[in-house]
mmCIF file of C-alpha atoms and ligand atoms in Angstrom:
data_model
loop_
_atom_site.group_PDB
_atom_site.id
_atom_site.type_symbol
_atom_site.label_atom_id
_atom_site.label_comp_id
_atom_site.label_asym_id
_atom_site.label_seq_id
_atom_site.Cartn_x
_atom_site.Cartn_y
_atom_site.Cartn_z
ATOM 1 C CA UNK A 157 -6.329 6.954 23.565
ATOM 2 C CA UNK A 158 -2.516 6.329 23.414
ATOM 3 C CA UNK A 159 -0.562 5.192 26.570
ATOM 4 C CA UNK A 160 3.377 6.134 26.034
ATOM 5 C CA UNK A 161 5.601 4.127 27.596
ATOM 6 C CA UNK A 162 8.918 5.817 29.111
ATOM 7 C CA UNK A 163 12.009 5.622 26.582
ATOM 8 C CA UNK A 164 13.290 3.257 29.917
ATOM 9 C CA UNK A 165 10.073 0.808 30.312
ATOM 10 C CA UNK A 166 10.530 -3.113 30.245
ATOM 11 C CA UNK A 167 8.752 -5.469 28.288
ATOM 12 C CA UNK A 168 7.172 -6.323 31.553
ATOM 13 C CA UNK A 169 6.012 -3.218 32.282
ATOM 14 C CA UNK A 170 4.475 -3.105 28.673
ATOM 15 C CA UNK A 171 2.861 -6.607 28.885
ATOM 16 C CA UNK A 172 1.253 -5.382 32.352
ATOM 17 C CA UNK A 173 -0.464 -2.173 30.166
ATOM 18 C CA UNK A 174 -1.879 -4.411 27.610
ATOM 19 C CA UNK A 175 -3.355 -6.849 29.960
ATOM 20 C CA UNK A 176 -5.112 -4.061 31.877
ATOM 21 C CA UNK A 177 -6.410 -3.007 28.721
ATOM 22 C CA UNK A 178 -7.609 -6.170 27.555
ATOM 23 C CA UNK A 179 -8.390 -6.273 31.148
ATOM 24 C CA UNK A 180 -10.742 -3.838 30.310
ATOM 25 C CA UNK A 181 -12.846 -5.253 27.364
ATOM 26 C CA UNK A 182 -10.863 -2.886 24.718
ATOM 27 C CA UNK A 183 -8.052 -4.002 22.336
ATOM 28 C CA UNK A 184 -4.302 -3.115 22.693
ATOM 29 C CA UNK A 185 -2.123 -2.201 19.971
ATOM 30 C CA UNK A 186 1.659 -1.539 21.279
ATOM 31 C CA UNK A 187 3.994 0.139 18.698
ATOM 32 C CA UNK A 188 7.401 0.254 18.969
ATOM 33 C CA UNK A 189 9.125 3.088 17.839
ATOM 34 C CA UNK A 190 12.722 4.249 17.961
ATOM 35 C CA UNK A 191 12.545 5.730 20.934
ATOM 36 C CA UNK A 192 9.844 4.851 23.145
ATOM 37 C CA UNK A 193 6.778 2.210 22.917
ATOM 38 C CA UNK A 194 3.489 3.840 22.297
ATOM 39 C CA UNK A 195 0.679 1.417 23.221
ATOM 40 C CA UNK A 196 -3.127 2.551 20.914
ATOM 41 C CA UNK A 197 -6.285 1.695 22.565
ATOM 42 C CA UNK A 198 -9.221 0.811 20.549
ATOM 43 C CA UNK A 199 -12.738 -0.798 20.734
ATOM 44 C CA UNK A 200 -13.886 1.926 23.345
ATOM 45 C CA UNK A 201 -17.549 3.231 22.944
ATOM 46 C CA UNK A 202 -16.968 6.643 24.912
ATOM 47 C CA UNK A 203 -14.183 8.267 26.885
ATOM 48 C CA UNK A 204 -11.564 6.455 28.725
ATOM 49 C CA UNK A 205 -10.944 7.612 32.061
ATOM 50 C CA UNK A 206 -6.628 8.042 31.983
ATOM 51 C CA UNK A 207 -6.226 7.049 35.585
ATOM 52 C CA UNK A 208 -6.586 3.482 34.845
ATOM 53 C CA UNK A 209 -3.558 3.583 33.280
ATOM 54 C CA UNK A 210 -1.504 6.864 34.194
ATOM 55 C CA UNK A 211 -0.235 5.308 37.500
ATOM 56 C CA UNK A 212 1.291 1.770 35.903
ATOM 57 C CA UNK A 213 4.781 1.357 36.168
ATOM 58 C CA UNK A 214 6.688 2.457 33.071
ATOM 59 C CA UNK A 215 4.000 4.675 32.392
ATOM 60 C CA UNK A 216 5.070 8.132 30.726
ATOM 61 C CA UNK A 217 1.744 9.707 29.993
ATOM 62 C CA UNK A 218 -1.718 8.666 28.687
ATOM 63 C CA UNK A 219 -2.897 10.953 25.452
ATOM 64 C CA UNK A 220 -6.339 11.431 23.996
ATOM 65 C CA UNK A 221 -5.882 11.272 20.085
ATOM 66 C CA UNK A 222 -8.001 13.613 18.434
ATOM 67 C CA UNK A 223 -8.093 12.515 14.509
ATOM 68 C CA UNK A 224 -10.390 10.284 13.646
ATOM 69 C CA UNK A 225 -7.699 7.823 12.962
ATOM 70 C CA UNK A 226 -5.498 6.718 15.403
ATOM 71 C CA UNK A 227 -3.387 3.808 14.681
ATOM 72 C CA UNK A 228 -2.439 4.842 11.467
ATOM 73 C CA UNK A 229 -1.636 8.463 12.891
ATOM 74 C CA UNK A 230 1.515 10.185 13.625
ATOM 75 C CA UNK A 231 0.336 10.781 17.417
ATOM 76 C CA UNK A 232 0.518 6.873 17.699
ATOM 77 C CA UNK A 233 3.697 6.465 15.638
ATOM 78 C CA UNK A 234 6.055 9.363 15.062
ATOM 79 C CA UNK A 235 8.494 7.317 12.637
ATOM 80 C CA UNK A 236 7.932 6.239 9.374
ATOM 81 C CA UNK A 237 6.666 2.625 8.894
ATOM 82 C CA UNK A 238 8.587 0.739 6.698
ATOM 83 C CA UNK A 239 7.051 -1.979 5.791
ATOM 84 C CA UNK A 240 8.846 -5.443 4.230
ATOM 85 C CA UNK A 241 6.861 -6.933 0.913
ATOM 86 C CA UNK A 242 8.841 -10.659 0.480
ATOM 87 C CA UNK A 243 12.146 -9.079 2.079
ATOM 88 C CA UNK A 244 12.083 -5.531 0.087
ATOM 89 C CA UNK A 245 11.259 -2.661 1.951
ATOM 90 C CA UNK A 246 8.694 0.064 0.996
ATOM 91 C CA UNK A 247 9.052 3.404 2.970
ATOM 92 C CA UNK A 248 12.972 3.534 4.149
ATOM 93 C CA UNK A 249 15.475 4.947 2.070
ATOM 94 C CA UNK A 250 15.558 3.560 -0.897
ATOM 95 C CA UNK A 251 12.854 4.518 -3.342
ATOM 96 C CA UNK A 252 10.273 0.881 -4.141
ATOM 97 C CA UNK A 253 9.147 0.775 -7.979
ATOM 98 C CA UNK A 254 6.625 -1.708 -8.367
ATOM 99 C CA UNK A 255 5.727 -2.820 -11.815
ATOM 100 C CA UNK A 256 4.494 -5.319 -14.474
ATOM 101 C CA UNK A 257 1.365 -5.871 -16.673
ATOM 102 C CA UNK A 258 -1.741 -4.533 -15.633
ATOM 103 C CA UNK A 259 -3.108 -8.280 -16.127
ATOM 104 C CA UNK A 260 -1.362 -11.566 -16.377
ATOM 105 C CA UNK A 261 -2.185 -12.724 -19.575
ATOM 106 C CA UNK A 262 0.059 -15.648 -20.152
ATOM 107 C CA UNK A 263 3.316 -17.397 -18.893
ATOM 108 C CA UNK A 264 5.018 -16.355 -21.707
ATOM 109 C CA UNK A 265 3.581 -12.643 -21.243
ATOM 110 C CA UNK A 266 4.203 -12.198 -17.478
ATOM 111 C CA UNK A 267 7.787 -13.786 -17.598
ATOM 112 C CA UNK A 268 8.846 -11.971 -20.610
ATOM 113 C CA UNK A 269 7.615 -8.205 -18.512
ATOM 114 C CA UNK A 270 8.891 -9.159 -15.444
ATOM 115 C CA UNK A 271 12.592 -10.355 -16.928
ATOM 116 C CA UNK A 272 12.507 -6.847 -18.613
ATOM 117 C CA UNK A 273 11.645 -4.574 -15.472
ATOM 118 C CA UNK A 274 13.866 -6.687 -13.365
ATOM 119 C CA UNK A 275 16.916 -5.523 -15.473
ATOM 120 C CA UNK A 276 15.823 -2.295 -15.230
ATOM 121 C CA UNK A 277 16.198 -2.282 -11.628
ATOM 122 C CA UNK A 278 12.464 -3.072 -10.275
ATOM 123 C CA UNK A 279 11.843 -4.293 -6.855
ATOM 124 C CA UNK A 280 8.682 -5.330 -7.198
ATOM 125 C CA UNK A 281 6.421 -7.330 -9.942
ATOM 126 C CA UNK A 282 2.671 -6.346 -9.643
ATOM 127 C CA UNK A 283 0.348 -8.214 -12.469
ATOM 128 C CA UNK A 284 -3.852 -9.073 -11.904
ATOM 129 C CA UNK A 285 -4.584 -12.448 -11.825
ATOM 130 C CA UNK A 286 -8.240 -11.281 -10.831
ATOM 131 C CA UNK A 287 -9.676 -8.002 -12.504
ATOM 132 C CA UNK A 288 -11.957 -5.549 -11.362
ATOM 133 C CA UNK A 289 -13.347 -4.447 -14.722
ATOM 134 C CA UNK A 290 -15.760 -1.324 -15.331
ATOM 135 C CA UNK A 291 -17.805 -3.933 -18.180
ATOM 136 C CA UNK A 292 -19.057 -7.312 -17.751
ATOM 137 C CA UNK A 293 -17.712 -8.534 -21.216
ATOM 138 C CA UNK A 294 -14.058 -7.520 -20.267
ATOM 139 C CA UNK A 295 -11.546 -9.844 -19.909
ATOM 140 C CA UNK A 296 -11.375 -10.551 -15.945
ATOM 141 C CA UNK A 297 -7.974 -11.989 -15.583
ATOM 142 C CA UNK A 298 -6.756 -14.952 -15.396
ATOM 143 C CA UNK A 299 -7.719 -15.953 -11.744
ATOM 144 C CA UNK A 300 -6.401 -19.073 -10.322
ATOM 145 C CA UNK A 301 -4.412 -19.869 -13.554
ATOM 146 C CA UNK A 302 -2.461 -16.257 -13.283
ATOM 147 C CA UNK A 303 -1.581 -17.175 -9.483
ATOM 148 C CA UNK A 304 0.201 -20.020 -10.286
ATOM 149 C CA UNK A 305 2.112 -17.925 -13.376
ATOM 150 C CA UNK A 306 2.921 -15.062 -10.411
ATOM 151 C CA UNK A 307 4.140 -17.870 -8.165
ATOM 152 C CA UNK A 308 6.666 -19.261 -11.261
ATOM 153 C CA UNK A 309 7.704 -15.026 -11.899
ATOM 154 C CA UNK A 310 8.799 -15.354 -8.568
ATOM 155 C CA UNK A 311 10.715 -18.065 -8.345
ATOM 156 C CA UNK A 312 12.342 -17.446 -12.242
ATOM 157 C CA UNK A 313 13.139 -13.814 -11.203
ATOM 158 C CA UNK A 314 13.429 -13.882 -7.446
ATOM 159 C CA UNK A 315 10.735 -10.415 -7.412
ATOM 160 C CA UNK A 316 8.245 -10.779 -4.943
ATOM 161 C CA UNK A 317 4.600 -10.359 -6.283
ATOM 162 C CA UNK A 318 1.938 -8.233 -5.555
ATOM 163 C CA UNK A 319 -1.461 -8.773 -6.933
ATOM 164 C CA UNK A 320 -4.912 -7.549 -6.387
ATOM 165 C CA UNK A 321 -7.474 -9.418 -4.509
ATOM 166 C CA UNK A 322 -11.208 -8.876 -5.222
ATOM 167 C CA UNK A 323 -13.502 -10.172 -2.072
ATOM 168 C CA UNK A 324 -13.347 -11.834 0.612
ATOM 169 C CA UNK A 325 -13.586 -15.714 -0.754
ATOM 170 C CA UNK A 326 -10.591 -15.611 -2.832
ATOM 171 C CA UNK A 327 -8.575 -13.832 -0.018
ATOM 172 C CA UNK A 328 -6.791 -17.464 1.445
ATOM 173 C CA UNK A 329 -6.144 -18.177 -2.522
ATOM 174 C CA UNK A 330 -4.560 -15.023 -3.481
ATOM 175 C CA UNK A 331 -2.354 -14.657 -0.074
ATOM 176 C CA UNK A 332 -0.987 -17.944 -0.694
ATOM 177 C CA UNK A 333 0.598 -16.834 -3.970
ATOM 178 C CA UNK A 334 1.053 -13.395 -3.180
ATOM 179 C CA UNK A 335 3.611 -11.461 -0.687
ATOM 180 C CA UNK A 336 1.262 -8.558 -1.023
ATOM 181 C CA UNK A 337 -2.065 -8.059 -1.680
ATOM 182 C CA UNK A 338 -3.222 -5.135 -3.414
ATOM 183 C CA UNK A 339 -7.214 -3.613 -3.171
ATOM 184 C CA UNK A 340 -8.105 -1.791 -5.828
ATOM 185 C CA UNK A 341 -9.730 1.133 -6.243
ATOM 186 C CA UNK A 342 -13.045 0.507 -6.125
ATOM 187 C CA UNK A 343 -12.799 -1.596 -3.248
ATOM 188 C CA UNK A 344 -11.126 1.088 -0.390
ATOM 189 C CA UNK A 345 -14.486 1.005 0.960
ATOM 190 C CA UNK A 346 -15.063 -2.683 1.163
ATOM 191 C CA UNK A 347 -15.419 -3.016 4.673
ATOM 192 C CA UNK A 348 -15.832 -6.792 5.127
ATOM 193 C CA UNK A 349 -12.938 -7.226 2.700
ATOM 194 C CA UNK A 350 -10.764 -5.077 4.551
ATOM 195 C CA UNK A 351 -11.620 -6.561 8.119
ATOM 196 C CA UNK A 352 -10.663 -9.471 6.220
ATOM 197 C CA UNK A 353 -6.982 -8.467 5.256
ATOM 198 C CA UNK A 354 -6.409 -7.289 8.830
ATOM 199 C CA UNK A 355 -6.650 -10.352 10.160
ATOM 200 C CA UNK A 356 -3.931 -11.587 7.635
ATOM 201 C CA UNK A 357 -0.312 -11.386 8.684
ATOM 202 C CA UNK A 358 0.353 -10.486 4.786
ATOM 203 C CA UNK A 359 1.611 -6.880 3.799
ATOM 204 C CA UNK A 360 -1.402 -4.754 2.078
ATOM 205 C CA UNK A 361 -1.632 -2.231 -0.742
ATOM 206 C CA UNK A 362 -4.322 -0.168 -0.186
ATOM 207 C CA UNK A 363 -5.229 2.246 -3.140
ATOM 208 C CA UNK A 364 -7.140 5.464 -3.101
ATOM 209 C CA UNK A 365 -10.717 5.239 -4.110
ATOM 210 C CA UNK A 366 -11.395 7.229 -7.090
ATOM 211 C CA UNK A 367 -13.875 10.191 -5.054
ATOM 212 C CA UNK A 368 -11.921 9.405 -1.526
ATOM 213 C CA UNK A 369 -10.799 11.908 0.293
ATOM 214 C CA UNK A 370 -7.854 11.449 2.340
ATOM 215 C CA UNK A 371 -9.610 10.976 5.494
ATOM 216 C CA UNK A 372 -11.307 8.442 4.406
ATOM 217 C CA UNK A 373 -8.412 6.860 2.514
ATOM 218 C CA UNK A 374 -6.599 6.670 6.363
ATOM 219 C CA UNK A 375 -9.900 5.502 7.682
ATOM 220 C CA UNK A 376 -9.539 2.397 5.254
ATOM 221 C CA UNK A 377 -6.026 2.019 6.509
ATOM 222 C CA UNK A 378 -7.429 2.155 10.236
ATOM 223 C CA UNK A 379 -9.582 -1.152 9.422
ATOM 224 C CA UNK A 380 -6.509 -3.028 8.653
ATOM 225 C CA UNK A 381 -4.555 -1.952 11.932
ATOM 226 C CA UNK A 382 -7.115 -1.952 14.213
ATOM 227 C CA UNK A 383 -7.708 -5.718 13.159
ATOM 228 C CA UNK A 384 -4.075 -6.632 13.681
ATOM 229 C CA UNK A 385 -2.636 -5.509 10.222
ATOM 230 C CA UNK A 386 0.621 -2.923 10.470
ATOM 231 C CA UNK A 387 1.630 -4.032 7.042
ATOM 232 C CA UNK A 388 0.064 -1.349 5.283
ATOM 233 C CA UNK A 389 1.153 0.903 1.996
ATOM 234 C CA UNK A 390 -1.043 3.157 0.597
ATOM 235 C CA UNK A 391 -1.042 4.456 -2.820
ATOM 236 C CA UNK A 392 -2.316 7.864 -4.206
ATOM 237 C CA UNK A 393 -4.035 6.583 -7.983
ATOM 238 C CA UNK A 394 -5.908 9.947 -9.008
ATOM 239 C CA UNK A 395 -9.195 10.855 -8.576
ATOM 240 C CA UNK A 396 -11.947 11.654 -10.642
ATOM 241 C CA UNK A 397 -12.017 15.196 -11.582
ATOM 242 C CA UNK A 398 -14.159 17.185 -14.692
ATOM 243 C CA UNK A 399 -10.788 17.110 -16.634
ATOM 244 C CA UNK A 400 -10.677 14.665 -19.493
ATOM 245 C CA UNK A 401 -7.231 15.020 -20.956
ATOM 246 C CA UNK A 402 -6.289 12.627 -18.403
ATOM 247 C CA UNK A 403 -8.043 9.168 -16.956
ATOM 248 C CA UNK A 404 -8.006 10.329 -14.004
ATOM 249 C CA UNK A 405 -6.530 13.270 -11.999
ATOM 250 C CA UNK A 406 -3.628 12.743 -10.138
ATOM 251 C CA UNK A 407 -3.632 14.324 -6.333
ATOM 252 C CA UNK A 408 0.873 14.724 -5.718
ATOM 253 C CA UNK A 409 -0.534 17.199 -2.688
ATOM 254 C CA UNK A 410 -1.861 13.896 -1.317
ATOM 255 C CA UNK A 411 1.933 12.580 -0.692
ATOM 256 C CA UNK A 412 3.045 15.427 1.729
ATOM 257 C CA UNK A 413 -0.270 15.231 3.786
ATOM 258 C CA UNK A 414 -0.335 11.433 4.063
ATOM 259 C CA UNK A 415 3.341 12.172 5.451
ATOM 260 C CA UNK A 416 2.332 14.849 7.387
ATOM 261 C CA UNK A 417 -0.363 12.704 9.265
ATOM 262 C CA UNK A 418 0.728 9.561 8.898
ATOM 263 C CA UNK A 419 3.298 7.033 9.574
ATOM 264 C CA UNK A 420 2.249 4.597 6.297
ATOM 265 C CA UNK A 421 4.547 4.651 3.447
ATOM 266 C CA UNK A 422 2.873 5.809 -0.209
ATOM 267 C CA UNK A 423 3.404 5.014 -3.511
ATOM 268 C CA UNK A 424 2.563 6.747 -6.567
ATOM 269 C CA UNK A 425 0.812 4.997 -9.854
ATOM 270 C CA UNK A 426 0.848 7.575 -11.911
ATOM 271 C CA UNK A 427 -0.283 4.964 -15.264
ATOM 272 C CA UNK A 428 -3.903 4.813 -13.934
ATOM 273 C CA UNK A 429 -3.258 8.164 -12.270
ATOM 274 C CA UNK A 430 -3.249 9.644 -15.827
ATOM 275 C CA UNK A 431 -3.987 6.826 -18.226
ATOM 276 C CA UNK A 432 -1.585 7.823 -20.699
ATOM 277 C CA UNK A 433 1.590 6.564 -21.450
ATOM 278 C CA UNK A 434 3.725 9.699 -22.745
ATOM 279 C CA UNK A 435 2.138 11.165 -19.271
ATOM 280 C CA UNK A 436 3.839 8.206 -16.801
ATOM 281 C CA UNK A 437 7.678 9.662 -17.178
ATOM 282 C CA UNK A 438 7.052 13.137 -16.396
ATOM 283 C CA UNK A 439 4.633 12.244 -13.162
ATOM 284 C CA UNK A 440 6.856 10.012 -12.106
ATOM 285 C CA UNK A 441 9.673 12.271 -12.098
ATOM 286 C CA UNK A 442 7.096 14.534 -10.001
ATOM 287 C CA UNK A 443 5.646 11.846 -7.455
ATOM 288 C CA UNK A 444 9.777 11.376 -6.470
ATOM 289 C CA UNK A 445 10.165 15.073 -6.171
ATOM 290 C CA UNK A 446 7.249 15.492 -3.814
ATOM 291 C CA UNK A 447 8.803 12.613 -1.808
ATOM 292 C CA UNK A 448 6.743 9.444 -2.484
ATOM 293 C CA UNK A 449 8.381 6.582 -0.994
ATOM 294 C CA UNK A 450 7.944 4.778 -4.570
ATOM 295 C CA UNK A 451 6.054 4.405 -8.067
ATOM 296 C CA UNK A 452 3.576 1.773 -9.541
ATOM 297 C CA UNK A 453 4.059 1.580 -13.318
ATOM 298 C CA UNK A 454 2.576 -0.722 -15.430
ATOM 299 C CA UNK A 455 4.873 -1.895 -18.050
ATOM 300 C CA UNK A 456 4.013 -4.471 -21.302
ATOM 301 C CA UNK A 457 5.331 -5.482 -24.658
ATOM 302 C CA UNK A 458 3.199 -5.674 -26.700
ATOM 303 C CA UNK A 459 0.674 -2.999 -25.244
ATOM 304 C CA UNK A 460 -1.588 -2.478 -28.779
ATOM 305 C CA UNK A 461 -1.811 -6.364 -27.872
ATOM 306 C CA UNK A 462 -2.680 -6.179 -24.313
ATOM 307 C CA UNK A 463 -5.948 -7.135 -23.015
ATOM 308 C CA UNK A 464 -6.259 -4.208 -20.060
ATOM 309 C CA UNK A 465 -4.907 -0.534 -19.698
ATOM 310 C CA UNK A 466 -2.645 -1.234 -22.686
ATOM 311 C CA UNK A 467 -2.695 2.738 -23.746
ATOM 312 C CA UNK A 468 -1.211 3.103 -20.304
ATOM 313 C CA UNK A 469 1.493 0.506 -20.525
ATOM 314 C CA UNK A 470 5.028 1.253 -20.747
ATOM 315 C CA UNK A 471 7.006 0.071 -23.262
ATOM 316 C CA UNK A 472 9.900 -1.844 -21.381
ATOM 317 C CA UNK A 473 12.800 0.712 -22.962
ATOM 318 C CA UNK A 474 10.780 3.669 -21.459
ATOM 319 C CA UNK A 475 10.717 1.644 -18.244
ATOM 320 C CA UNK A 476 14.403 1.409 -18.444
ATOM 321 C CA UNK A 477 14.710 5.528 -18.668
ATOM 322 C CA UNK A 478 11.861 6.428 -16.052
ATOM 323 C CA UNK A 479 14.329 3.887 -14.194
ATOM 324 C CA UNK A 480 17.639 5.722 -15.104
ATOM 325 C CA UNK A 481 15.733 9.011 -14.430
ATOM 326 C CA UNK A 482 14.723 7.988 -11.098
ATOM 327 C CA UNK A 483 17.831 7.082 -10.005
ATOM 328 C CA UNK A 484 19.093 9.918 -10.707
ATOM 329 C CA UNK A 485 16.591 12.150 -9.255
ATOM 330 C CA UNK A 486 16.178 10.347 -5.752
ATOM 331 C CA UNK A 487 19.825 11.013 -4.171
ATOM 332 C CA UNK A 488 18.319 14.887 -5.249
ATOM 333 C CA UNK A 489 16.042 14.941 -2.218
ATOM 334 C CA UNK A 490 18.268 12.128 -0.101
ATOM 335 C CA UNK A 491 16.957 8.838 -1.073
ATOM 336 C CA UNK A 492 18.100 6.100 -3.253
ATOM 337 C CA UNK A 493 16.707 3.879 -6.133
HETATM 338 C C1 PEP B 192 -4.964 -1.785 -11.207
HETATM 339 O O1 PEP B 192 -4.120 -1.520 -10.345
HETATM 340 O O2 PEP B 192 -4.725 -2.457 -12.228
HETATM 341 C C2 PEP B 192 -6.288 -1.163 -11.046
HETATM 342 C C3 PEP B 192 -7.394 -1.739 -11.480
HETATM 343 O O3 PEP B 192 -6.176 0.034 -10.459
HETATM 344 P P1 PEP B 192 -7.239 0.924 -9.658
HETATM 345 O O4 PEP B 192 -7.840 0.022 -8.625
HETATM 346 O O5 PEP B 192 -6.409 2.032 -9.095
HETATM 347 O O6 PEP B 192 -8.237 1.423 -10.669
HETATM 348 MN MN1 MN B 193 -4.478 -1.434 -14.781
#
């Protein structure tokens, strides 16, 4: 249930909705767009009857929503969310690339990447300190050791971080380094992890399970806003499809639904999206055409050297092209870079 506020309404007359739905037993989320304040209503086991609310001053009218998701819907925000990662924005304008090693593998290693994508005109340096890895005998990252070389990257380079965070008990850890934290594939569905993050006033990255549908890609979102958490990007990673001339399949149709149904901003990554580096240019070039509002690219340099997703990697002077090649694409469909 949504209760719009008229374009005219007060603060007051906001405050005096949310305490009648707290009022109520049920949690209020007001979000402020443009031009009017829309206020969700969650935590309700059946219908709610509108008449509790319809009459309230300020009151415009009181909607059912439909989807299955509601705070991350369109019907409870109609503009686009932008959302602020350490002071750069993801989701306005100007097109976000976010990119460094897949893992932090030494100080030398992660300052070296992130000097060379910073020239190249990155907003953003993403490296793992902790790794999700398919084996057991894998390196796993460096864990508390590569937080304190992502805290240094910022403060050498002035790019805020964004790293992944693996479960709950290393969530105060990691968001103490980090100005966003990203979950991983294979985590979407990590419920308690996820009603973890919401409660964190810390922007998340939330990436596409590799068999999620979109629906329940939102549905993940709708965990993190419903506790609290509006600081959400999503990111479209490929799925897993019978195709092997790629790692995994890349879904570009996802980026104009997500749009169409919701408000969150969405990045691409096409490097795990097809696992191949001679593959990352031309999808990028693709994922900006079909409007994503930015890229994830790991980037290395010494990739036959690197200890994860090194066939992926970029070589830092094809990070500066997919960089000149993105800026020059983006004013194409009216955005920046
Ligand atoms: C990663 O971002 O390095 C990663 C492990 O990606 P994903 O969770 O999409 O597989
Ligand atoms: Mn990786």
């Amino acid at each position: 249930m949504l209760v719009v506020m008229d374009a005219a309404a007060t603060s007051e007359e906001v405050r005096r909705v949310v305490e009648t739905i707290r009022g109520l037993g049920l949690q209020a989320h007001p979000l402020p767009g443009a031009q009017r304040t829309a206020i969700g209503i969650t935590g309700n086991k059946g219908t709610i009857e509108p008449t509790a609310f319809e009459n309230l001053p300020g009151v415009l009218e009181v909607i059912p929503v439909t989807a299955p998701y509601k705070l991350v819907s369109r019907e409870a925000k109609r503009e686009n969310t932008v959302v602020s990662i350490g002071g750069v924005a993801v989701g306005g304008e100007k097109v976000a690339v976010v990119a460094g090693p897949c893992a932090i593998e030494s100080e030398g290693q992660a300052l070296e990447i992130a000097e060379r994508v910073r020239r190249a005109g990155a907003s953003l340096f993403r490296g793992g300190a902790f790794k999700p890895r398919t084996s057991p005998y894998s390196f796993q990252g460096l864990g508390s050791e590569g937080l304190r070389i992502l805290s240094k990257v910022r403060r050498e380079t002035g790019l805020p971080v964004v790293t992944e965070v693996l479960d709950t008990d290393t969530v105060d850890e990691v968001a103490e380094h980090a100005d966003c934290l990203q979950v991983g594939a294979r985590n979407m569905q990590n419920f308690a992890l996820l009603k973890r993050l919401g409660k964190l006033r810390k922007p998340v990255l939330l990436k596409r399970g590799m068999s999620a549908t979109i629906e329940e890609l939102l549905l993940s979102a709708e965990y993190l806003l419903s506790e609290g958490n509006y600081e959400v990007v999503l990111c479209e990673r490929g799925v897993r499809t019978f195709v092997n001339h790629t790692r995994n399949t890349l879904d570009l149709s996802a980026i104009p639904y997500v749009q169409r149904i919701s408000h969150l901003p969405i990045l691409v990554d096409p490097s795990h999206g097809t696992g191949k580096r001679q593959k990352v240019l031309p999808l990028s070039r693709a994922s900006i055409a079909a409007g994503a509002d930015g890229l994830l690219i790991e980037v290395h340099h010494q990739p036959e050297a690197a200890l994860s997703d090194g066939p992926q990697a970029l070589l830092p002077e094809m990070f500066d092209d997919l960089m000149e090649q993105v800026r020059r694409l983006a004013p194409v469909i009216g955005r920046t870079a």
